[in-house]
Coordinates of C-alpha atoms in Angstrom, one line a residue:
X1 CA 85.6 153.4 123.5
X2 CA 85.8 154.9 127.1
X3 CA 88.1 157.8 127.9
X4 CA 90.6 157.3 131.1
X5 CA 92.2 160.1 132.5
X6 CA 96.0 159.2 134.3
X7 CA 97.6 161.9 136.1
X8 CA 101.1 160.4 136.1
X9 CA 103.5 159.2 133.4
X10 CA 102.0 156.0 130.9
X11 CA 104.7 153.5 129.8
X12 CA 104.2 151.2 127.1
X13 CA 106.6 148.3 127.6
X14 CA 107.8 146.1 130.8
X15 CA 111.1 145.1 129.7
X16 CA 114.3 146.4 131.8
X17 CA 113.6 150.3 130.2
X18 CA 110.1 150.2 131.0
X19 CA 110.2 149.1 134.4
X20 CA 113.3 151.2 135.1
X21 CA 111.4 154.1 134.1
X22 CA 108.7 153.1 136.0
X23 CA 110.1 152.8 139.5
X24 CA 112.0 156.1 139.0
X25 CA 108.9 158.0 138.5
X26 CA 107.0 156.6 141.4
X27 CA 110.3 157.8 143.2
X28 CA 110.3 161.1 141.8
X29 CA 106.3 161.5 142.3
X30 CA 106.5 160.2 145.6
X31 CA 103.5 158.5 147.5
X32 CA 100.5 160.0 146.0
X33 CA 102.0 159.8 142.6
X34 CA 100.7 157.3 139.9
X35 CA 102.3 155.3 137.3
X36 CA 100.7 153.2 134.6
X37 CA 102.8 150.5 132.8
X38 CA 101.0 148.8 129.9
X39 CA 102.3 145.5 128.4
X40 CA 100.8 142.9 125.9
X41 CA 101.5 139.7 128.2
X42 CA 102.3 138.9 131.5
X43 CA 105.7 140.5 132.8
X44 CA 108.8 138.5 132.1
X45 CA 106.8 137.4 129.1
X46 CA 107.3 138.6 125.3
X47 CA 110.4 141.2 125.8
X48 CA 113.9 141.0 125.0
X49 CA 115.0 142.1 128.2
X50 CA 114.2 138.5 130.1
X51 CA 115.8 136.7 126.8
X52 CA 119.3 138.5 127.3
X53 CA 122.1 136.2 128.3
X54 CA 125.4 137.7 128.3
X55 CA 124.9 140.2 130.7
X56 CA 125.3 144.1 131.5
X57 CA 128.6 145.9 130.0
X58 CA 129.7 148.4 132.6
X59 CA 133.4 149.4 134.0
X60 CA 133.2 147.7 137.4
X61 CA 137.3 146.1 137.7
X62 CA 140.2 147.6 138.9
X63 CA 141.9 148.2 135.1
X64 CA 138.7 149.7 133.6
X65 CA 137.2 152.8 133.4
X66 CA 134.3 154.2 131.9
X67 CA 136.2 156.2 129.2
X68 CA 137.6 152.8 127.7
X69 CA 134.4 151.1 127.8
X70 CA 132.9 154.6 125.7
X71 CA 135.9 154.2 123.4
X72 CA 134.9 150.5 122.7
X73 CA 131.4 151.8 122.3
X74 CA 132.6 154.1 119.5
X75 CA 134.6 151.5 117.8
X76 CA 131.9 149.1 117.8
X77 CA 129.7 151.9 116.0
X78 CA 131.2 152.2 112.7
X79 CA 131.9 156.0 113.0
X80 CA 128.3 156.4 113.8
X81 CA 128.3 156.4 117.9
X82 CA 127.7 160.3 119.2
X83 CA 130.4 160.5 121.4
X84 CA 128.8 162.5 124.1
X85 CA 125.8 159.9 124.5
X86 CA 128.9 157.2 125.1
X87 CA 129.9 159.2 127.8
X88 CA 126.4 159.2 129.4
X89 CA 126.1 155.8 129.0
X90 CA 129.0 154.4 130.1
X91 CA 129.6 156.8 133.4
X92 CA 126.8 155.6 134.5
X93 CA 127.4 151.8 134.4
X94 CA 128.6 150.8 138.2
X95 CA 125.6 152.6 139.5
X96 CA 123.5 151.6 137.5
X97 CA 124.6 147.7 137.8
X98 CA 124.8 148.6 141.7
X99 CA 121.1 149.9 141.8
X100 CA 120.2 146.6 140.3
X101 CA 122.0 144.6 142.2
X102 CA 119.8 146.6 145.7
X103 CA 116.5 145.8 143.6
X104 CA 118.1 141.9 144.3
X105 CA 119.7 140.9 140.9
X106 CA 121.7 138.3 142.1
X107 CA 125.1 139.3 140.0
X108 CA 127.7 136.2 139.8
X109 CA 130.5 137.5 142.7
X110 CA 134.4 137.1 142.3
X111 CA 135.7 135.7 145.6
X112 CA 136.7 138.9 147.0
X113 CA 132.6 140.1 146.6
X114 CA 133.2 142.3 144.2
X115 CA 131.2 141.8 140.6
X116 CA 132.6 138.8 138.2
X117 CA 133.0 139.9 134.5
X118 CA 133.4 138.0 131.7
X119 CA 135.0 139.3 127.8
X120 CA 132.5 139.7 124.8
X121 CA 133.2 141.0 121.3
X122 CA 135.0 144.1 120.6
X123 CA 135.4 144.6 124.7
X124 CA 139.5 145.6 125.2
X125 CA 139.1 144.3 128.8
X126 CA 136.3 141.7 130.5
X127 CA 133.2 143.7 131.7
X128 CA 130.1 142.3 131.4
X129 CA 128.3 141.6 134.6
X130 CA 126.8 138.1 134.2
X131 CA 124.3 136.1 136.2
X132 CA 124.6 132.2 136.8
X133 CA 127.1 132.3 133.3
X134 CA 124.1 132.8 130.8
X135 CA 121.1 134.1 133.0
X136 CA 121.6 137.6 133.4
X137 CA 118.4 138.9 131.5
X138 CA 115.7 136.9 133.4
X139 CA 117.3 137.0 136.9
X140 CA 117.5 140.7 136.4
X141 CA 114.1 141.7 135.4
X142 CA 112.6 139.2 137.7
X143 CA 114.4 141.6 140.9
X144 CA 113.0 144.7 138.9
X145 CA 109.7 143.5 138.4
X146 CA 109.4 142.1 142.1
X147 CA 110.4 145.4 142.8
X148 CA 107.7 147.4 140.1
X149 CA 105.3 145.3 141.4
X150 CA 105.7 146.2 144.9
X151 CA 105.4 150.0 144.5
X152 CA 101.2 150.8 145.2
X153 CA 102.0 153.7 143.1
X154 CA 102.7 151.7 139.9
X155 CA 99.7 150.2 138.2
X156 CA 100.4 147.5 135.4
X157 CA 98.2 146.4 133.2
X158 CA 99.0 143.1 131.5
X159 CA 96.6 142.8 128.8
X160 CA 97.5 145.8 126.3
X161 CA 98.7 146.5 123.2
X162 CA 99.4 150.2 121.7
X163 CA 97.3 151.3 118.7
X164 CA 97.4 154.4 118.4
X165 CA 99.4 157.7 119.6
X166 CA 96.6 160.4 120.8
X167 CA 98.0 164.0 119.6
X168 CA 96.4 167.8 119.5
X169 CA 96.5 170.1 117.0
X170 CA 99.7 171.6 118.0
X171 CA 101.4 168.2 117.5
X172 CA 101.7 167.6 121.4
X173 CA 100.9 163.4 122.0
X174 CA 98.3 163.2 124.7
X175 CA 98.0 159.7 125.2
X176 CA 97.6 156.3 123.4
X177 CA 94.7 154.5 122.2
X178 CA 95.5 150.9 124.2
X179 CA 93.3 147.8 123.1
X180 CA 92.7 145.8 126.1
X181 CA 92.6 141.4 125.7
X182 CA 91.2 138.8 127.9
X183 CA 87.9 139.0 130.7
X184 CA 85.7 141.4 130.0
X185 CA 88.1 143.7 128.3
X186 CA 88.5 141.4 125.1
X187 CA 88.9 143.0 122.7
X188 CA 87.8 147.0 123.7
X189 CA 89.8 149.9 122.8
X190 CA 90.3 152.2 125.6
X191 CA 92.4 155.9 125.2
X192 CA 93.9 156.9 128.3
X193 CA 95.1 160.7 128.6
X194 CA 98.7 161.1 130.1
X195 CA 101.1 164.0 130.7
X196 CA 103.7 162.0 129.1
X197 CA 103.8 158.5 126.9
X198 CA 107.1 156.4 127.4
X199 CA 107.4 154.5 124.3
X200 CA 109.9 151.1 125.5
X201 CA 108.3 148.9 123.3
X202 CA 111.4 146.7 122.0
X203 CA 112.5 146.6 118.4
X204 CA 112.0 145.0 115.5
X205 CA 113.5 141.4 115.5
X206 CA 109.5 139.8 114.6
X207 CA 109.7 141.6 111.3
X208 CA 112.5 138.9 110.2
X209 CA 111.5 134.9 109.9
X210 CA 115.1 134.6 111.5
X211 CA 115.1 136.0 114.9
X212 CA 116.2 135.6 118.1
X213 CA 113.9 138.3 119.9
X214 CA 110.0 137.3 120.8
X215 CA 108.2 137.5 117.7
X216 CA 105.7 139.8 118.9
X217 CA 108.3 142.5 118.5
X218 CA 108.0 143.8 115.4
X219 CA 108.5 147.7 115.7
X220 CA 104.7 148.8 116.4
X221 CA 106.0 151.7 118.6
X222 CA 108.2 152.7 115.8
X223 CA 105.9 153.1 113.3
X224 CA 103.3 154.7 115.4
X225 CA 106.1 157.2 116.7
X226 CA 107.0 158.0 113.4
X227 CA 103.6 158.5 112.2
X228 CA 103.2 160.9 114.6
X229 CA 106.2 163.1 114.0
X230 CA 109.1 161.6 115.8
X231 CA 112.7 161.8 113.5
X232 CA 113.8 158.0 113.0
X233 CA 117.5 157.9 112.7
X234 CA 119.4 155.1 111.0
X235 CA 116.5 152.6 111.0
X236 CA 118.4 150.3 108.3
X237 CA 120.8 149.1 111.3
X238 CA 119.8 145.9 112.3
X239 CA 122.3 143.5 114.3
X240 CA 122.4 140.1 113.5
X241 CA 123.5 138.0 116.3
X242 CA 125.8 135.3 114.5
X243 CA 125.1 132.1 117.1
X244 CA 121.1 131.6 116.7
X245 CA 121.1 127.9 117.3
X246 CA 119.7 126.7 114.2
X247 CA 117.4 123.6 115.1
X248 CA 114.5 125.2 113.4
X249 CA 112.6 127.3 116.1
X250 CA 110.7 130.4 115.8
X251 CA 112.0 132.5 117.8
X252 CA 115.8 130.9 117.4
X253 CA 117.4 129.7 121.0
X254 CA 120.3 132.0 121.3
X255 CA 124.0 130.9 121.6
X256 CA 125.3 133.5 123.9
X257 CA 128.4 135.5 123.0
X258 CA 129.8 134.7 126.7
X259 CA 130.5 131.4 125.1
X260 CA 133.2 132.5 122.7
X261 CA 134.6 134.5 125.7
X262 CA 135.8 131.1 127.1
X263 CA 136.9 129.9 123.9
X264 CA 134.4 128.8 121.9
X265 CA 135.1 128.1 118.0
X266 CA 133.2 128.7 115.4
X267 CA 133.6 126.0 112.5
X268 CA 132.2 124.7 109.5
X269 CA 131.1 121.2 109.1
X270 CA 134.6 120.2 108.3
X271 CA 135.5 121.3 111.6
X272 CA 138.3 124.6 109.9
X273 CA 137.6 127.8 111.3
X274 CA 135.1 130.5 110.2
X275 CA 137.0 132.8 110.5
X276 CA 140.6 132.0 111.2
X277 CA 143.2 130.3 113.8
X278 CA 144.0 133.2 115.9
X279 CA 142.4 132.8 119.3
X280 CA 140.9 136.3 119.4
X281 CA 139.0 135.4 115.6
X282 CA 135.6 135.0 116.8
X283 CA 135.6 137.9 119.1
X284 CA 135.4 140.2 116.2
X285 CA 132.5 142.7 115.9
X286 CA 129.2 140.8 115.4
X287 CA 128.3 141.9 111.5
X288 CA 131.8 140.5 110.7
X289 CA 131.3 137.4 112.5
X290 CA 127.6 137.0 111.5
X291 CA 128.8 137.4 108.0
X292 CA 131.2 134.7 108.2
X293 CA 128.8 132.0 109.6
X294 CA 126.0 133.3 107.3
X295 CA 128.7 132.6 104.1
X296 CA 129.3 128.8 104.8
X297 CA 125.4 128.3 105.2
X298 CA 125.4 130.0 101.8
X299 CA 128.2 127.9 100.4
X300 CA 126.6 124.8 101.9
X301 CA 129.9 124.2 104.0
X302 CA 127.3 125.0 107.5
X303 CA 128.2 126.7 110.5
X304 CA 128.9 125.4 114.5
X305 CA 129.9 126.5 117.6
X306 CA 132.1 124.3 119.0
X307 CA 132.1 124.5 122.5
X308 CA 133.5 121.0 123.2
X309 CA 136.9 121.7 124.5
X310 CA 136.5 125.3 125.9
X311 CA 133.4 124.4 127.9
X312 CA 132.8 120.5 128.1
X313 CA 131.4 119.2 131.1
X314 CA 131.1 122.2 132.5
X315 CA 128.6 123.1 130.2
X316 CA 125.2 122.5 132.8
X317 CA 126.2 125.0 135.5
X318 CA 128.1 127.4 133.5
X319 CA 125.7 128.1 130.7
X320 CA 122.5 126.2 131.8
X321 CA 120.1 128.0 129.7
X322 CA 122.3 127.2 126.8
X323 CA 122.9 124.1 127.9
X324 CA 118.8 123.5 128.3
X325 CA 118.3 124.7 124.7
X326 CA 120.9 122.1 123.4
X327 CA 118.8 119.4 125.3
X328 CA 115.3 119.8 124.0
X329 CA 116.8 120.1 120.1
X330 CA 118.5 116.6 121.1
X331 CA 121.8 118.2 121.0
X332 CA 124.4 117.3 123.7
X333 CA 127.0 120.4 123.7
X334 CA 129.1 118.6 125.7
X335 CA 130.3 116.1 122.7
X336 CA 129.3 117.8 119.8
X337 CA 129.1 121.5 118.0
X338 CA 126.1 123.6 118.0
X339 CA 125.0 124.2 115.0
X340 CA 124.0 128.2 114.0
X341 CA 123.0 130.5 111.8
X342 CA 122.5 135.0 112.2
X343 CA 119.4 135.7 112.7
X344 CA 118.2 139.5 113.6
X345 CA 118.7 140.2 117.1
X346 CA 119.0 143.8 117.8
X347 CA 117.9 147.0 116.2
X348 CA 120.6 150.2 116.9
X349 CA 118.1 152.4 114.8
X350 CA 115.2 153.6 116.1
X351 CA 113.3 156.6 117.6
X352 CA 115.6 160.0 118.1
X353 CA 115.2 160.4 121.9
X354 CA 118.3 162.2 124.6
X355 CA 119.6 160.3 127.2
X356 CA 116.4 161.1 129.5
X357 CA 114.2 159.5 126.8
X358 CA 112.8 163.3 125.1
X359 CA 111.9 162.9 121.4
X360 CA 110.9 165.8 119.3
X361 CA 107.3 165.5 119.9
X362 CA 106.1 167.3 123.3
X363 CA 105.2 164.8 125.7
X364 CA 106.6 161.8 124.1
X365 CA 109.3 159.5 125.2
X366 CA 111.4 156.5 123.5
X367 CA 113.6 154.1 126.1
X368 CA 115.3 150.6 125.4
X369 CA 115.7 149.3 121.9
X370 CA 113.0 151.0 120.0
X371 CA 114.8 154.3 120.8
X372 CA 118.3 155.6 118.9
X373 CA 120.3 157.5 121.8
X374 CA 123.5 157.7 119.7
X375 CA 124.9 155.4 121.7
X376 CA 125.2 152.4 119.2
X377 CA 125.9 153.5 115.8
X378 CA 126.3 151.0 113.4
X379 CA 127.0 148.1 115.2
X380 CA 126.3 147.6 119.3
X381 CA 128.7 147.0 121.4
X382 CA 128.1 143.6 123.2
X383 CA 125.8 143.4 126.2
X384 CA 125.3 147.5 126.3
X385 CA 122.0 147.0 125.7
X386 CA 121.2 146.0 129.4
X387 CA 122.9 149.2 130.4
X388 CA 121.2 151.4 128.5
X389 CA 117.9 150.0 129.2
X390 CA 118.5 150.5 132.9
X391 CA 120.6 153.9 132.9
X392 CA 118.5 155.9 130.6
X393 CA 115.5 154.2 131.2
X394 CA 115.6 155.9 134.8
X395 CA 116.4 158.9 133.3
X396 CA 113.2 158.9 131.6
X397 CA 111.4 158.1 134.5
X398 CA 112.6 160.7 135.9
X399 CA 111.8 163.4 133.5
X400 CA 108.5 161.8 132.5
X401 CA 107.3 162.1 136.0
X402 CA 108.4 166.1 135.9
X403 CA 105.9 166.2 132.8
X404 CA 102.5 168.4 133.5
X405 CA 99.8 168.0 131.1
X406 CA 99.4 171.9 129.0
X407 CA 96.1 173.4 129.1
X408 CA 93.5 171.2 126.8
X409 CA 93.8 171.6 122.9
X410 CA 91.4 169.9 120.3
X411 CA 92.6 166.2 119.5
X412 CA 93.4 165.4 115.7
X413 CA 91.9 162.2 114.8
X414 CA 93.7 159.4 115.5
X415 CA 93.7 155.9 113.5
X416 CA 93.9 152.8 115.2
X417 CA 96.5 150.4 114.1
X418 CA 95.8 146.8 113.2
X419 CA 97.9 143.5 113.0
X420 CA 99.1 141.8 109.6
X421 CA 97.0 138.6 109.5
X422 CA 99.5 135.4 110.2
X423 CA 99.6 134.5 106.7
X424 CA 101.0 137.9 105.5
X425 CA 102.8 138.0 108.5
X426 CA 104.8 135.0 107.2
X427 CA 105.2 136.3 103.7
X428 CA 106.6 139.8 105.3
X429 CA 109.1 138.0 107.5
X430 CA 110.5 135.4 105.0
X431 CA 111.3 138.7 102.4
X432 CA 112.7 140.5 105.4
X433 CA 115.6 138.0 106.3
X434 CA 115.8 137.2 102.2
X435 CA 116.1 140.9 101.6
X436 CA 116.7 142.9 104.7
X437 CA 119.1 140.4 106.2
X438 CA 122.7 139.6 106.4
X439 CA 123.5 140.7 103.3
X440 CA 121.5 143.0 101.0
X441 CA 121.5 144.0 97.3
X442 CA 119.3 147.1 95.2
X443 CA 117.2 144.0 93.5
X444 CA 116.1 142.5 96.8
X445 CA 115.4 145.6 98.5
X446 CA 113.0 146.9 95.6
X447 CA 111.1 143.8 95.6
X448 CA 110.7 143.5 99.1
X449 CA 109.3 147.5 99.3
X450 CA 107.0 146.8 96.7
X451 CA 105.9 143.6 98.6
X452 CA 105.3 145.7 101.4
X453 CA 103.4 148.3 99.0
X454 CA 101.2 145.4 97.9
X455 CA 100.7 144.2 101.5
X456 CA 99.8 147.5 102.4
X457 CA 97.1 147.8 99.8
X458 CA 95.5 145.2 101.8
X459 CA 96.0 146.3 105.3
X460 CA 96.7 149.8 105.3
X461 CA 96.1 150.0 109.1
X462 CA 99.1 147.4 109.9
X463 CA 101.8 148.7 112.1
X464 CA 104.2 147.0 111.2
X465 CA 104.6 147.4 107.3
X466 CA 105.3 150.6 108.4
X467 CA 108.1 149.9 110.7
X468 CA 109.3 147.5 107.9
X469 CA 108.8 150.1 104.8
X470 CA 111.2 152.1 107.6
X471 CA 114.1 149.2 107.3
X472 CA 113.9 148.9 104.1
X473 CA 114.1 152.2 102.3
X474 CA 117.0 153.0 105.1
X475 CA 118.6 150.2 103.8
X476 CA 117.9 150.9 100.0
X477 CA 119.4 154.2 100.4
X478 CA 122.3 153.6 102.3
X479 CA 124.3 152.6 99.3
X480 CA 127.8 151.5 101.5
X481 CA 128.7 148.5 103.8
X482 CA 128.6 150.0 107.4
X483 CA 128.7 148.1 110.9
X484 CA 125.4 145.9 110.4
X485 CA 124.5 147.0 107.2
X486 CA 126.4 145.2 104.0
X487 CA 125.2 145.9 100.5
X488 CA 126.3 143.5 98.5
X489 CA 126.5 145.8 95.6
X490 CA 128.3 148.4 97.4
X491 CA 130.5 146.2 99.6
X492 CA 133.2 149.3 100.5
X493 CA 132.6 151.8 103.2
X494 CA 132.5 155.6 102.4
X495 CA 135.0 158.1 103.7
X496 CA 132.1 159.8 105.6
X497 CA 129.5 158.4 108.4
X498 CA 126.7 160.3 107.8
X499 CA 123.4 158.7 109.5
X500 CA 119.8 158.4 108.1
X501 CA 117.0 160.6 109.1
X502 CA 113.5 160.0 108.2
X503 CA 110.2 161.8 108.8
X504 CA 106.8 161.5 108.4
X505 CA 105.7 163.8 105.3
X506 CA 103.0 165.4 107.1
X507 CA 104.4 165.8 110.2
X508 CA 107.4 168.4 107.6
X509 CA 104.0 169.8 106.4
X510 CA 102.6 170.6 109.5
X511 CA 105.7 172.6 110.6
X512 CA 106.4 174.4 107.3
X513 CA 102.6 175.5 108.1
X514 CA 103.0 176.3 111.7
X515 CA 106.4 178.3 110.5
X516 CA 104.3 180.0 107.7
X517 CA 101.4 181.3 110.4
X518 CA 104.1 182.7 112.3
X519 CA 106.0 184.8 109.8
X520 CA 102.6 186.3 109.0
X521 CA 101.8 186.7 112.5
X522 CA 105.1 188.4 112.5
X523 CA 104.3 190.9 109.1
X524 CA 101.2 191.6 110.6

């Protein structure tokens, strides 16, 4: 195992929060500072970021301001939204769509050059920021990764996947134990010393056999952040997007949300509506609407987007990677609705990190969608994921890059994590949507933990049973239907939000015996 020294920030993760953070610190460190970004595949490859289609939510008309778009933000949430995170989201949404649009993001224009917007669920006015109708995600990240990749200050390696967290004895992480594929690095585990780690390693969406995110995903940094200390808040909150296009594929082809924004119906096979006549139905907040199309697949009545009338011909140049999707299943959404189903697409839980990325571990950071900033609650708002990425992902960048590695400390020993063979990959995943999905009941989430439990038995070293273990006892406990969580056994909401924090048992141990050692430091 070799031993790399980095005198700069190391980010795991080149989606839109990774790289964000990434060009911010080379800013902030100027021309002799150095930045490693770590990433299992190839940029643009394997992250949610480049999959996004709707766009980036931010108050960029005349009629909007950023204190409506945080109100909607705290709607959306179920009563769980911190208020104050809203605020630092959503004040920072024209510059941060601005900065991207410098980096080259090519932003659809109105014809007066100002920024196009289109309406999404649970948005009072249009404000999502959309590129070439359905393309925002790619054509984004491809401007920021141009732009990453011009920067000789910013290393990226495209061939590594987090193991392992490195930590001291005081609790401080030091680094992360990377495993480096393909050449001569197949295969070798490599632990490279940092100042600060940036944890923007996606969410969870490959835990669940119904997905719309890259598989690949499956909470890794979650589980490895939690194992080493972090607080996990709310981790039971998964969003199901309700317009997967269901022709079978794993990952699902998403059905963006921008299509219902121009008047798209959802229907069952008999052609009534899902849920209702009123022309604002299926712009309801997505658990609502992913409940209704995932009850007429239950009731054998099926569920499509019809897109026939509101869209039409238009359908190749308005939504084109839509459009594309349709055509390689043999569907023609020009003539004919799109058949769907939810499928998880979005975790609001996560790592507890501030809006400049800190968790409560010195010298680790959490970005993007594995982190929980308080600024999605219970259910997201529609297309503020992009924002957040890019606005508190430079944040982090920022404050990563003012990080200076303490004086040296013996390391506590660290345990590399593994992956779940593919066969009890599969069996994880198909419990996770049957138990952990839509809809959830006290039966199905005891047998899926003590699925996991067996699992584990078997591969105590896999990642990801621990990110799922996370979901699943959050879920378990939560006994109330809030935002994307629905118990089926307790289908009311209670008077209260009160969120779900988790942490590690030893990491509680190690304080109470750090607090112990003090108060007799104190005596003596």
């Amino acid at each position: 195992m070799a031993r790399i020294r980095h005198d700069g920030p190391l980010i795991i993760g080149g989606g839109l929060a990774g790289l964000s953070a990434a060009l911010e610190a080379a800013e902030a460190l100027g021309p002799n500072g150095k930045v490693l970004v770590v990433t299992p595949e190839p940029l643009l490859n394997a992250c949610s970021s480049a999959w996004a289609q709707g766009g980036m939510a931010a108050a960029l008309s005349p009629h909007d301001s950023a204190a409506l778009h945080a109100k909607d933000t705290e709607g959306a949430g179920a009563g769980l939204v911190e208020a104050e995170a809203a605020r630092a989201l959503t004040m920072r949404g024209r510059e941060t769509v601005e900065w991207l649009a410098a980096l080259g993001a090519p932003f659809d224009r109105d014809a007066d050059g100002g920024f196009s917007v289109s309406l999404e669920a649970a948005h009072s006015l249009p404000r999502v920021a959309r590129v070439g109708g359905d393309g925002a995600g790619r054509a984004i990240l491809s401007a920021v990764v141009a732009a990453a990749r011009a920067v000789k200050g910013i290393e990226i390696w495209e061939d590594g996947r987090l193991r392992g967290l490195i930590r001291d004895v005081d609790g401080r992480v030091r680094g992360a134990v990377i495993e480096r594929r393909g050449g001569q690095g197949h295969g070798r585990l490599d632990e490279v010393f940092a100042p600060a780690v940036v944890l923007a390693t996606g969410g969870v969406g490959g835990l669940f056999e119904a997905t719309t995110n890259p598989s690949a995903l499956r909470g890794e940094g979650l589980a490895l952040a939690y194992l080493a200390g972090a607080e996990i808040l709310d981790p039971e909150f998964v969003q199901f997007h309700p317009t997967a296009i269901d022709v079978g594929l794993d990952p699902a082809p998403l059905a963006t949300e921008a299509l219902r924004g121009e008047g798209a119906r959802l229907v069952d096979g008999g052609g009534a509506f899902l849920l209702g006549d009123h022309t604002d139905a299926d712009l309801a907040p997505r658990d609502i609407v992913a409940r209704a199309v995932h009850a007429a697949r239950i009731e054998g009545r099926g569920a499509f987007l019809d897109a026939t009338k509101a869209v039409g011909e238009a359908f190749p140049h308005e939504f084109p990677a839509v459009f594309a999707a349709c055509l390689r299943a043999g569907l023609d959404p020009r003539v004919c609705p799109i058949p769907v189903a939810a499928a998880a697409h979005y975790h609001m839980g996560g790592i507890v990190a501030d809006d400049e990325g800190r968790t409560i571990v010195p010298g680790l950071f959490a970005i993007g969608e594995c982190a929980a900033t308080g600024v999605h609650g219970a259910n997201r708002l529609a297309s503020n994921s992009l924002l957040e990425a890019g606005a508190f992902g430079r944040r982090a960048g920022r404050a990563a890059a003012a990080e200076v590695q303490p004086e040296r400390r013996p390391l506590a020993p660290v345990q590399a994590m593994t992956d779940l063979p593919p066969e009890a990959l599969a069996i994880l995943r198909a419990a996770m949507t049957r138990h952990a999905g839509v809809v959830r009941d006290e039966a199905g989430l005891r047998a899926l933990l003590a699925l996991i439990n067996d699992l584990a038995k078997a591969h105590p070293t896999a990642a990801c049973l621990t990110a799922a273990r996370l979901v699943a006892e959050g879920a378990l406990n939560r006994r109330e239907r809030r935002g994307g969580h629905y118990r089926r056994d307790f289908p009311d909401s209670l008077p209260r939000a009160e969120h779900t924090r988790m942490r590690a048992a030893s990491a509680r141990e190690d304080e109470a015996e750090a607090a112990t050692l003090a108060a007799l430091a104190a005596v003596i």
